[in-house]
JSON list of C-alpha atoms in Angstrom, two decimals:
[
{"chain": "A", "resi": 1, "resn": "UNK", "atom": "CA", "xyz": [-43.32, 226.60, -52.20]},
{"chain": "A", "resi": 2, "resn": "UNK", "atom": "CA", "xyz": [-40.86, 229.46, -52.37]},
{"chain": "A", "resi": 3, "resn": "UNK", "atom": "CA", "xyz": [-40.27, 230.86, -55.86]},
{"chain": "A", "resi": 4, "resn": "UNK", "atom": "CA", "xyz": [-37.71, 233.44, -56.96]},
{"chain": "A", "resi": 5, "resn": "UNK", "atom": "CA", "xyz": [-37.86, 235.67, -60.02]},
{"chain": "A", "resi": 6, "resn": "UNK", "atom": "CA", "xyz": [-35.03, 237.91, -61.21]},
{"chain": "A", "resi": 7, "resn": "UNK", "atom": "CA", "xyz": [-35.76, 241.10, -63.12]},
{"chain": "A", "resi": 8, "resn": "UNK", "atom": "CA", "xyz": [-33.87, 244.05, -64.53]},
{"chain": "A", "resi": 9, "resn": "UNK", "atom": "CA", "xyz": [-32.21, 245.37, -67.68]},
{"chain": "A", "resi": 10, "resn": "UNK", "atom": "CA", "xyz": [-30.79, 242.78, -70.04]},
{"chain": "A", "resi": 11, "resn": "UNK", "atom": "CA", "xyz": [-28.28, 245.22, -71.50]},
{"chain": "A", "resi": 12, "resn": "UNK", "atom": "CA", "xyz": [-25.91, 247.50, -69.60]},
{"chain": "A", "resi": 13, "resn": "UNK", "atom": "CA", "xyz": [-23.23, 249.80, -71.02]},
{"chain": "A", "resi": 14, "resn": "UNK", "atom": "CA", "xyz": [-19.59, 249.44, -69.98]},
{"chain": "A", "resi": 15, "resn": "UNK", "atom": "CA", "xyz": [-18.63, 251.50, -66.90]},
{"chain": "A", "resi": 16, "resn": "UNK", "atom": "CA", "xyz": [-22.28, 251.74, -65.80]},
{"chain": "A", "resi": 17, "resn": "UNK", "atom": "CA", "xyz": [-24.05, 249.99, -62.91]},
{"chain": "A", "resi": 18, "resn": "UNK", "atom": "CA", "xyz": [-25.86, 246.68, -63.23]},
{"chain": "A", "resi": 19, "resn": "UNK", "atom": "CA", "xyz": [-28.99, 246.62, -61.06]},
{"chain": "A", "resi": 20, "resn": "UNK", "atom": "CA", "xyz": [-31.14, 243.52, -60.59]},
{"chain": "A", "resi": 21, "resn": "UNK", "atom": "CA", "xyz": [-34.06, 242.61, -58.35]},
{"chain": "A", "resi": 22, "resn": "UNK", "atom": "CA", "xyz": [-35.12, 239.21, -57.07]},
{"chain": "A", "resi": 23, "resn": "UNK", "atom": "CA", "xyz": [-38.77, 238.96, -56.05]},
{"chain": "A", "resi": 24, "resn": "UNK", "atom": "CA", "xyz": [-39.57, 236.18, -53.60]},
{"chain": "A", "resi": 25, "resn": "UNK", "atom": "CA", "xyz": [-43.04, 234.64, -53.52]},
{"chain": "A", "resi": 26, "resn": "UNK", "atom": "CA", "xyz": [-44.47, 231.88, -51.37]},
{"chain": "A", "resi": 27, "resn": "UNK", "atom": "CA", "xyz": [-42.39, 232.85, -48.36]},
{"chain": "A", "resi": 28, "resn": "UNK", "atom": "CA", "xyz": [-40.75, 235.73, -46.54]},
{"chain": "A", "resi": 29, "resn": "UNK", "atom": "CA", "xyz": [-37.29, 237.10, -47.19]},
{"chain": "A", "resi": 30, "resn": "UNK", "atom": "CA", "xyz": [-36.90, 237.66, -43.44]},
{"chain": "A", "resi": 31, "resn": "UNK", "atom": "CA", "xyz": [-34.76, 235.19, -41.56]},
{"chain": "A", "resi": 32, "resn": "UNK", "atom": "CA", "xyz": [-32.98, 233.72, -44.55]},
{"chain": "A", "resi": 33, "resn": "UNK", "atom": "CA", "xyz": [-29.73, 234.21, -46.40]},
{"chain": "A", "resi": 34, "resn": "UNK", "atom": "CA", "xyz": [-30.17, 235.35, -50.01]},
{"chain": "A", "resi": 35, "resn": "UNK", "atom": "CA", "xyz": [-27.35, 234.96, -52.47]},
{"chain": "A", "resi": 36, "resn": "UNK", "atom": "CA", "xyz": [-26.55, 236.11, -55.97]},
{"chain": "A", "resi": 37, "resn": "UNK", "atom": "CA", "xyz": [-24.62, 233.76, -58.24]},
{"chain": "A", "resi": 38, "resn": "UNK", "atom": "CA", "xyz": [-23.57, 234.33, -61.82]},
{"chain": "A", "resi": 39, "resn": "UNK", "atom": "CA", "xyz": [-22.62, 232.18, -64.80]},
{"chain": "A", "resi": 40, "resn": "UNK", "atom": "CA", "xyz": [-20.86, 233.62, -67.86]},
{"chain": "A", "resi": 41, "resn": "UNK", "atom": "CA", "xyz": [-22.11, 232.08, -71.12]},
{"chain": "A", "resi": 42, "resn": "UNK", "atom": "CA", "xyz": [-20.78, 228.53, -71.45]},
{"chain": "A", "resi": 43, "resn": "UNK", "atom": "CA", "xyz": [-18.85, 228.73, -68.19]},
{"chain": "A", "resi": 44, "resn": "UNK", "atom": "CA", "xyz": [-19.15, 227.73, -64.55]},
{"chain": "A", "resi": 45, "resn": "UNK", "atom": "CA", "xyz": [-20.80, 229.26, -61.49]},
{"chain": "A", "resi": 46, "resn": "UNK", "atom": "CA", "xyz": [-19.43, 232.10, -59.35]},
{"chain": "A", "resi": 47, "resn": "UNK", "atom": "CA", "xyz": [-20.87, 233.11, -55.98]},
{"chain": "A", "resi": 48, "resn": "UNK", "atom": "CA", "xyz": [-21.22, 236.91, -55.77]},
{"chain": "A", "resi": 49, "resn": "UNK", "atom": "CA", "xyz": [-22.43, 237.45, -52.22]},
{"chain": "A", "resi": 50, "resn": "UNK", "atom": "CA", "xyz": [-25.33, 237.27, -49.77]},
{"chain": "A", "resi": 51, "resn": "UNK", "atom": "CA", "xyz": [-27.54, 239.44, -47.62]},
{"chain": "A", "resi": 52, "resn": "UNK", "atom": "CA", "xyz": [-29.08, 238.34, -44.31]},
{"chain": "A", "resi": 53, "resn": "UNK", "atom": "CA", "xyz": [-31.73, 240.41, -42.57]},
{"chain": "A", "resi": 54, "resn": "UNK", "atom": "CA", "xyz": [-31.18, 244.09, -43.31]},
{"chain": "A", "resi": 55, "resn": "UNK", "atom": "CA", "xyz": [-27.55, 244.82, -42.66]},
{"chain": "A", "resi": 56, "resn": "UNK", "atom": "CA", "xyz": [-25.55, 241.62, -42.79]},
{"chain": "A", "resi": 57, "resn": "UNK", "atom": "CA", "xyz": [-23.75, 241.05, -46.04]},
{"chain": "A", "resi": 58, "resn": "UNK", "atom": "CA", "xyz": [-20.86, 238.92, -47.26]},
{"chain": "A", "resi": 59, "resn": "UNK", "atom": "CA", "xyz": [-19.24, 239.38, -50.64]},
{"chain": "A", "resi": 60, "resn": "UNK", "atom": "CA", "xyz": [-16.80, 237.48, -52.81]},
{"chain": "A", "resi": 61, "resn": "UNK", "atom": "CA", "xyz": [-13.47, 239.30, -52.41]},
{"chain": "A", "resi": 62, "resn": "UNK", "atom": "CA", "xyz": [-13.04, 239.22, -56.19]},
{"chain": "A", "resi": 63, "resn": "UNK", "atom": "CA", "xyz": [-16.07, 241.54, -56.53]},
{"chain": "A", "resi": 64, "resn": "UNK", "atom": "CA", "xyz": [-16.26, 243.19, -53.11]},
{"chain": "A", "resi": 65, "resn": "UNK", "atom": "CA", "xyz": [-15.18, 246.66, -54.23]},
{"chain": "A", "resi": 66, "resn": "UNK", "atom": "CA", "xyz": [-17.98, 246.82, -56.83]},
{"chain": "A", "resi": 67, "resn": "UNK", "atom": "CA", "xyz": [-20.92, 244.91, -55.37]},
{"chain": "A", "resi": 68, "resn": "UNK", "atom": "CA", "xyz": [-23.80, 245.74, -53.06]},
{"chain": "A", "resi": 69, "resn": "UNK", "atom": "CA", "xyz": [-26.65, 243.42, -52.06]},
{"chain": "A", "resi": 70, "resn": "UNK", "atom": "CA", "xyz": [-29.66, 244.65, -50.12]},
{"chain": "A", "resi": 71, "resn": "UNK", "atom": "CA", "xyz": [-33.02, 243.44, -48.93]},
{"chain": "A", "resi": 72, "resn": "UNK", "atom": "CA", "xyz": [-36.44, 245.13, -48.89]},
{"chain": "A", "resi": 73, "resn": "UNK", "atom": "CA", "xyz": [-38.70, 243.28, -46.51]},
{"chain": "A", "resi": 74, "resn": "UNK", "atom": "CA", "xyz": [-41.72, 245.44, -47.37]},
{"chain": "A", "resi": 75, "resn": "UNK", "atom": "CA", "xyz": [-41.53, 244.33, -51.01]},
{"chain": "A", "resi": 76, "resn": "UNK", "atom": "CA", "xyz": [-40.11, 240.86, -50.28]},
{"chain": "A", "resi": 77, "resn": "UNK", "atom": "CA", "xyz": [-37.24, 241.57, -52.64]},
{"chain": "A", "resi": 78, "resn": "UNK", "atom": "CA", "xyz": [-33.48, 241.22, -52.75]},
{"chain": "A", "resi": 79, "resn": "UNK", "atom": "CA", "xyz": [-31.40, 243.52, -54.93]},
{"chain": "A", "resi": 80, "resn": "UNK", "atom": "CA", "xyz": [-27.96, 243.41, -56.53]},
{"chain": "A", "resi": 81, "resn": "UNK", "atom": "CA", "xyz": [-25.87, 246.33, -57.72]},
{"chain": "A", "resi": 82, "resn": "UNK", "atom": "CA", "xyz": [-22.58, 245.87, -59.53]},
{"chain": "A", "resi": 83, "resn": "UNK", "atom": "CA", "xyz": [-20.73, 249.03, -60.48]},
{"chain": "A", "resi": 84, "resn": "UNK", "atom": "CA", "xyz": [-18.23, 249.82, -63.23]},
{"chain": "A", "resi": 85, "resn": "UNK", "atom": "CA", "xyz": [-19.18, 246.82, -65.32]},
{"chain": "A", "resi": 86, "resn": "UNK", "atom": "CA", "xyz": [-17.12, 245.48, -68.21]},
{"chain": "A", "resi": 87, "resn": "UNK", "atom": "CA", "xyz": [-17.70, 242.78, -70.81]},
{"chain": "A", "resi": 88, "resn": "UNK", "atom": "CA", "xyz": [-16.36, 240.27, -68.26]},
{"chain": "A", "resi": 89, "resn": "UNK", "atom": "CA", "xyz": [-19.52, 240.84, -66.21]},
{"chain": "A", "resi": 90, "resn": "UNK", "atom": "CA", "xyz": [-21.72, 239.48, -68.99]},
{"chain": "A", "resi": 91, "resn": "UNK", "atom": "CA", "xyz": [-23.46, 236.49, -67.46]},
{"chain": "A", "resi": 92, "resn": "UNK", "atom": "CA", "xyz": [-26.69, 234.89, -66.37]},
{"chain": "A", "resi": 93, "resn": "UNK", "atom": "CA", "xyz": [-27.37, 236.19, -62.87]},
{"chain": "A", "resi": 94, "resn": "UNK", "atom": "CA", "xyz": [-29.25, 233.97, -60.44]},
{"chain": "A", "resi": 95, "resn": "UNK", "atom": "CA", "xyz": [-30.67, 234.68, -57.03]},
{"chain": "A", "resi": 96, "resn": "UNK", "atom": "CA", "xyz": [-30.95, 231.78, -54.63]},
{"chain": "A", "resi": 97, "resn": "UNK", "atom": "CA", "xyz": [-31.84, 231.10, -51.03]},
{"chain": "A", "resi": 98, "resn": "UNK", "atom": "CA", "xyz": [-28.87, 229.97, -48.98]},
{"chain": "A", "resi": 99, "resn": "UNK", "atom": "CA", "xyz": [-29.81, 227.77, -46.05]},
{"chain": "A", "resi": 100, "resn": "UNK", "atom": "CA", "xyz": [-27.28, 229.15, -43.59]},
{"chain": "A", "resi": 101, "resn": "UNK", "atom": "CA", "xyz": [-24.01, 231.08, -43.45]},
{"chain": "A", "resi": 102, "resn": "UNK", "atom": "CA", "xyz": [-22.36, 227.72, -44.22]},
{"chain": "A", "resi": 103, "resn": "UNK", "atom": "CA", "xyz": [-25.01, 226.48, -46.59]},
{"chain": "A", "resi": 104, "resn": "UNK", "atom": "CA", "xyz": [-25.98, 225.44, -50.07]},
{"chain": "A", "resi": 105, "resn": "UNK", "atom": "CA", "xyz": [-28.41, 227.04, -52.48]},
{"chain": "A", "resi": 106, "resn": "UNK", "atom": "CA", "xyz": [-32.03, 226.00, -52.79]},
{"chain": "A", "resi": 107, "resn": "UNK", "atom": "CA", "xyz": [-34.20, 227.10, -54.46]},
{"chain": "A", "resi": 108, "resn": "UNK", "atom": "CA", "xyz": [-32.86, 229.17, -57.36]},
{"chain": "A", "resi": 109, "resn": "UNK", "atom": "CA", "xyz": [-34.52, 231.72, -59.58]},
{"chain": "A", "resi": 110, "resn": "UNK", "atom": "CA", "xyz": [-34.69, 231.07, -63.30]},
{"chain": "A", "resi": 111, "resn": "UNK", "atom": "CA", "xyz": [-31.87, 233.53, -63.96]},
{"chain": "A", "resi": 112, "resn": "UNK", "atom": "CA", "xyz": [-31.53, 236.62, -66.10]},
{"chain": "A", "resi": 113, "resn": "UNK", "atom": "CA", "xyz": [-28.98, 237.20, -68.85]},
{"chain": "A", "resi": 114, "resn": "UNK", "atom": "CA", "xyz": [-27.23, 240.53, -68.56]},
{"chain": "A", "resi": 115, "resn": "UNK", "atom": "CA", "xyz": [-25.03, 241.61, -71.44]},
{"chain": "A", "resi": 116, "resn": "UNK", "atom": "CA", "xyz": [-22.50, 244.40, -71.04]},
{"chain": "A", "resi": 117, "resn": "UNK", "atom": "CA", "xyz": [-22.06, 246.13, -74.37]},
{"chain": "B", "resi": 1, "resn": "UNK", "atom": "CA", "xyz": [-10.07, 230.27, -51.70]},
{"chain": "B", "resi": 2, "resn": "UNK", "atom": "CA", "xyz": [-11.00, 226.58, -51.66]},
{"chain": "B", "resi": 3, "resn": "UNK", "atom": "CA", "xyz": [-10.59, 225.22, -55.18]},
{"chain": "B", "resi": 4, "resn": "UNK", "atom": "CA", "xyz": [-13.02, 222.53, -56.30]},
{"chain": "B", "resi": 5, "resn": "UNK", "atom": "CA", "xyz": [-11.88, 220.23, -59.11]},
{"chain": "B", "resi": 6, "resn": "UNK", "atom": "CA", "xyz": [-14.33, 217.95, -60.88]},
{"chain": "B", "resi": 7, "resn": "UNK", "atom": "CA", "xyz": [-13.47, 215.00, -63.05]},
{"chain": "B", "resi": 8, "resn": "UNK", "atom": "CA", "xyz": [-14.12, 214.16, -65.71]},
{"chain": "B", "resi": 9, "resn": "UNK", "atom": "CA", "xyz": [-15.14, 217.47, -67.32]},
{"chain": "B", "resi": 10, "resn": "UNK", "atom": "CA", "xyz": [-17.40, 215.49, -69.64]},
{"chain": "B", "resi": 11, "resn": "UNK", "atom": "CA", "xyz": [-18.46, 211.93, -70.23]},
{"chain": "B", "resi": 12, "resn": "UNK", "atom": "CA", "xyz": [-20.57, 209.96, -72.66]},
{"chain": "B", "resi": 13, "resn": "UNK", "atom": "CA", "xyz": [-22.84, 207.26, -71.33]},
{"chain": "B", "resi": 14, "resn": "UNK", "atom": "CA", "xyz": [-25.85, 205.20, -72.30]},
{"chain": "B", "resi": 15, "resn": "UNK", "atom": "CA", "xyz": [-29.23, 204.89, -70.65]},
{"chain": "B", "resi": 16, "resn": "UNK", "atom": "CA", "xyz": [-28.91, 202.35, -67.86]},
{"chain": "B", "resi": 17, "resn": "UNK", "atom": "CA", "xyz": [-25.20, 202.96, -67.24]},
{"chain": "B", "resi": 18, "resn": "UNK", "atom": "CA", "xyz": [-23.75, 203.59, -63.81]},
{"chain": "B", "resi": 19, "resn": "UNK", "atom": "CA", "xyz": [-22.07, 207.00, -63.76]},
{"chain": "B", "resi": 20, "resn": "UNK", "atom": "CA", "xyz": [-19.63, 208.37, -61.19]},
{"chain": "B", "resi": 21, "resn": "UNK", "atom": "CA", "xyz": [-18.40, 211.96, -60.97]},
{"chain": "B", "resi": 22, "resn": "UNK", "atom": "CA", "xyz": [-15.58, 213.01, -58.64]},
{"chain": "B", "resi": 23, "resn": "UNK", "atom": "CA", "xyz": [-15.11, 216.33, -56.87]},
{"chain": "B", "resi": 24, "resn": "UNK", "atom": "CA", "xyz": [-11.87, 217.14, -55.04]},
{"chain": "B", "resi": 25, "resn": "UNK", "atom": "CA", "xyz": [-11.35, 220.08, -52.71]},
{"chain": "B", "resi": 26, "resn": "UNK", "atom": "CA", "xyz": [-8.02, 221.86, -52.32]},
{"chain": "B", "resi": 27, "resn": "UNK", "atom": "CA", "xyz": [-8.35, 221.43, -48.55]},
{"chain": "B", "resi": 28, "resn": "UNK", "atom": "CA", "xyz": [-10.51, 219.38, -46.22]},
{"chain": "B", "resi": 29, "resn": "UNK", "atom": "CA", "xyz": [-14.10, 220.58, -46.09]},
{"chain": "B", "resi": 30, "resn": "UNK", "atom": "CA", "xyz": [-15.60, 217.93, -43.79]},
{"chain": "B", "resi": 31, "resn": "UNK", "atom": "CA", "xyz": [-18.91, 216.97, -45.42]},
{"chain": "B", "resi": 32, "resn": "UNK", "atom": "CA", "xyz": [-19.88, 220.53, -46.38]},
{"chain": "B", "resi": 33, "resn": "UNK", "atom": "CA", "xyz": [-20.54, 219.71, -50.02]},
{"chain": "B", "resi": 34, "resn": "UNK", "atom": "CA", "xyz": [-23.57, 220.00, -52.27]},
{"chain": "B", "resi": 35, "resn": "UNK", "atom": "CA", "xyz": [-24.31, 218.70, -55.78]},
{"chain": "B", "resi": 36, "resn": "UNK", "atom": "CA", "xyz": [-26.43, 220.44, -58.42]},
{"chain": "B", "resi": 37, "resn": "UNK", "atom": "CA", "xyz": [-27.85, 219.42, -61.78]},
{"chain": "B", "resi": 38, "resn": "UNK", "atom": "CA", "xyz": [-28.20, 221.99, -64.55]},
{"chain": "B", "resi": 39, "resn": "UNK", "atom": "CA", "xyz": [-29.99, 221.46, -67.85]},
{"chain": "B", "resi": 40, "resn": "UNK", "atom": "CA", "xyz": [-29.45, 223.82, -70.81]},
{"chain": "B", "resi": 41, "resn": "UNK", "atom": "CA", "xyz": [-31.10, 227.17, -70.33]},
{"chain": "B", "resi": 42, "resn": "UNK", "atom": "CA", "xyz": [-32.27, 226.29, -66.81]},
{"chain": "B", "resi": 43, "resn": "UNK", "atom": "CA", "xyz": [-31.18, 227.17, -63.30]},
{"chain": "B", "resi": 44, "resn": "UNK", "atom": "CA", "xyz": [-29.19, 224.64, -61.29]},
{"chain": "B", "resi": 45, "resn": "UNK", "atom": "CA", "xyz": [-31.26, 222.29, -59.18]},
{"chain": "B", "resi": 46, "resn": "UNK", "atom": "CA", "xyz": [-30.11, 221.06, -55.80]},
{"chain": "B", "resi": 47, "resn": "UNK", "atom": "CA", "xyz": [-29.67, 217.28, -55.64]},
{"chain": "B", "resi": 48, "resn": "UNK", "atom": "CA", "xyz": [-27.57, 216.50, -52.58]},
{"chain": "B", "resi": 49, "resn": "UNK", "atom": "CA", "xyz": [-26.36, 218.38, -49.50]},
{"chain": "B", "resi": 50, "resn": "UNK", "atom": "CA", "xyz": [-24.04, 217.43, -46.64]},
{"chain": "B", "resi": 51, "resn": "UNK", "atom": "CA", "xyz": [-22.22, 215.22, -49.16]},
{"chain": "B", "resi": 52, "resn": "UNK", "atom": "CA", "xyz": [-24.76, 212.39, -49.04]},
{"chain": "B", "resi": 53, "resn": "UNK", "atom": "CA", "xyz": [-28.22, 213.69, -48.08]},
{"chain": "B", "resi": 54, "resn": "UNK", "atom": "CA", "xyz": [-30.74, 213.60, -50.91]},
{"chain": "B", "resi": 55, "resn": "UNK", "atom": "CA", "xyz": [-33.01, 216.60, -51.39]},
{"chain": "B", "resi": 56, "resn": "UNK", "atom": "CA", "xyz": [-36.72, 215.70, -51.14]},
{"chain": "B", "resi": 57, "resn": "UNK", "atom": "CA", "xyz": [-38.07, 214.58, -54.49]},
{"chain": "B", "resi": 58, "resn": "UNK", "atom": "CA", "xyz": [-34.71, 213.61, -55.96]},
{"chain": "B", "resi": 59, "resn": "UNK", "atom": "CA", "xyz": [-34.74, 210.06, -57.35]},
{"chain": "B", "resi": 60, "resn": "UNK", "atom": "CA", "xyz": [-32.94, 207.44, -55.29]},
{"chain": "B", "resi": 61, "resn": "UNK", "atom": "CA", "xyz": [-30.71, 206.51, -58.24]},
{"chain": "B", "resi": 62, "resn": "UNK", "atom": "CA", "xyz": [-28.67, 209.60, -57.24]},
{"chain": "B", "resi": 63, "resn": "UNK", "atom": "CA", "xyz": [-26.29, 209.17, -54.33]},
{"chain": "B", "resi": 64, "resn": "UNK", "atom": "CA", "xyz": [-23.37, 211.08, -52.88]},
{"chain": "B", "resi": 65, "resn": "UNK", "atom": "CA", "xyz": [-20.47, 210.00, -50.77]},
{"chain": "B", "resi": 66, "resn": "UNK", "atom": "CA", "xyz": [-17.19, 211.22, -49.36]},
{"chain": "B", "resi": 67, "resn": "UNK", "atom": "CA", "xyz": [-15.80, 213.40, -46.64]},
{"chain": "B", "resi": 68, "resn": "UNK", "atom": "CA", "xyz": [-12.71, 215.52, -46.15]},
{"chain": "B", "resi": 69, "resn": "UNK", "atom": "CA", "xyz": [-11.45, 216.44, -49.59]},
{"chain": "B", "resi": 70, "resn": "UNK", "atom": "CA", "xyz": [-12.79, 213.78, -52.00]},
{"chain": "B", "resi": 71, "resn": "UNK", "atom": "CA", "xyz": [-16.40, 213.28, -52.96]},
{"chain": "B", "resi": 72, "resn": "UNK", "atom": "CA", "xyz": [-18.40, 211.38, -55.53]},
{"chain": "B", "resi": 73, "resn": "UNK", "atom": "CA", "xyz": [-21.81, 211.69, -57.13]},
{"chain": "B", "resi": 74, "resn": "UNK", "atom": "CA", "xyz": [-23.16, 208.41, -58.49]},
{"chain": "B", "resi": 75, "resn": "UNK", "atom": "CA", "xyz": [-26.12, 207.83, -60.77]},
{"chain": "B", "resi": 76, "resn": "UNK", "atom": "CA", "xyz": [-26.88, 204.13, -60.45]},
{"chain": "B", "resi": 77, "resn": "UNK", "atom": "CA", "xyz": [-28.84, 203.73, -63.68]},
{"chain": "B", "resi": 78, "resn": "UNK", "atom": "CA", "xyz": [-28.73, 206.70, -66.03]},
{"chain": "B", "resi": 79, "resn": "UNK", "atom": "CA", "xyz": [-32.11, 207.87, -67.31]},
{"chain": "B", "resi": 80, "resn": "UNK", "atom": "CA", "xyz": [-32.82, 210.08, -70.34]},
{"chain": "B", "resi": 81, "resn": "UNK", "atom": "CA", "xyz": [-33.71, 213.03, -68.09]},
{"chain": "B", "resi": 82, "resn": "UNK", "atom": "CA", "xyz": [-30.32, 212.81, -66.34]},
{"chain": "B", "resi": 83, "resn": "UNK", "atom": "CA", "xyz": [-28.33, 214.13, -69.30]},
{"chain": "B", "resi": 84, "resn": "UNK", "atom": "CA", "xyz": [-27.17, 217.46, -67.93]},
{"chain": "B", "resi": 85, "resn": "UNK", "atom": "CA", "xyz": [-24.21, 219.23, -66.36]},
{"chain": "B", "resi": 86, "resn": "UNK", "atom": "CA", "xyz": [-23.42, 218.51, -62.72]},
{"chain": "B", "resi": 87, "resn": "UNK", "atom": "CA", "xyz": [-21.67, 220.87, -60.31]},
{"chain": "B", "resi": 88, "resn": "UNK", "atom": "CA", "xyz": [-20.31, 220.42, -56.81]},
{"chain": "B", "resi": 89, "resn": "UNK", "atom": "CA", "xyz": [-20.20, 223.32, -54.33]},
{"chain": "B", "resi": 90, "resn": "UNK", "atom": "CA", "xyz": [-18.33, 223.64, -51.04]},
{"chain": "B", "resi": 91, "resn": "UNK", "atom": "CA", "xyz": [-19.78, 225.58, -48.14]},
{"chain": "B", "resi": 92, "resn": "UNK", "atom": "CA", "xyz": [-17.02, 225.04, -45.59]},
{"chain": "B", "resi": 93, "resn": "UNK", "atom": "CA", "xyz": [-15.24, 228.33, -46.22]},
{"chain": "B", "resi": 94, "resn": "UNK", "atom": "CA", "xyz": [-15.62, 231.69, -47.90]},
{"chain": "B", "resi": 95, "resn": "UNK", "atom": "CA", "xyz": [-15.86, 232.56, -50.67]},
{"chain": "B", "resi": 96, "resn": "UNK", "atom": "CA", "xyz": [-18.27, 229.75, -51.48]},
{"chain": "B", "resi": 97, "resn": "UNK", "atom": "CA", "xyz": [-16.96, 227.97, -54.57]},
{"chain": "B", "resi": 98, "resn": "UNK", "atom": "CA", "xyz": [-18.14, 225.57, -57.25]},
{"chain": "B", "resi": 99, "resn": "UNK", "atom": "CA", "xyz": [-16.45, 222.89, -59.28]},
{"chain": "B", "resi": 100, "resn": "UNK", "atom": "CA", "xyz": [-16.05, 223.47, -63.00]},
{"chain": "B", "resi": 101, "resn": "UNK", "atom": "CA", "xyz": [-18.84, 221.08, -63.92]},
{"chain": "B", "resi": 102, "resn": "UNK", "atom": "CA", "xyz": [-19.20, 217.65, -65.52]},
{"chain": "B", "resi": 103, "resn": "UNK", "atom": "CA", "xyz": [-21.28, 217.39, -68.66]},
{"chain": "B", "resi": 104, "resn": "UNK", "atom": "CA", "xyz": [-23.04, 214.03, -69.03]},
{"chain": "B", "resi": 105, "resn": "UNK", "atom": "CA", "xyz": [-23.85, 213.37, -72.67]},
{"chain": "B", "resi": 106, "resn": "UNK", "atom": "CA", "xyz": [-25.63, 210.63, -74.55]},
{"chain": "B", "resi": 107, "resn": "UNK", "atom": "CA", "xyz": [-23.38, 207.97, -76.09]}
]
């Protein structure tokens, strides 16, 4: 079955750019929506945005000015960049497959904790 | 944004109890609602989509109901492995949003 694995730095300095990669195994990234979702420690879930195919993206307006999500079909990976980070961006970041534009998330990666400090 | 409000935020229950969690949307979302289970240190796991459709492999003691703006997740007989936090998520409008979670603890 499809498995997702997030990777990237666990510590980012304030004002710098957070960059994460989600590697998909057991299936192709092509033809699906891929979302990033985050969860601050002890708090709830926030949808960040999705990428579909190469050039279709949709971002949460609360983060739109700072976020970029892209897809690399040759590596079967989805990437997240979040610029100008602050302590408020400290969270566990998850990638997940989204079934459709109006869809839910399944499966999810295990998540990666990113601390801004 | 569509606000999702879950109640209660936490509950204590015993093994074998029937548990019901409510999720209310700030506007009608048809049946475009999913439920997730999250255990400490783990990613959320999809339980239910389209308000009442069980994901393959999810035990039948879990059920979902509702349409419009009010939804419920019911666990008919709570098992030890069900102690977790449960989240609802709407996918009727953007941005996609989640409820604040309901933590189910052991009494």
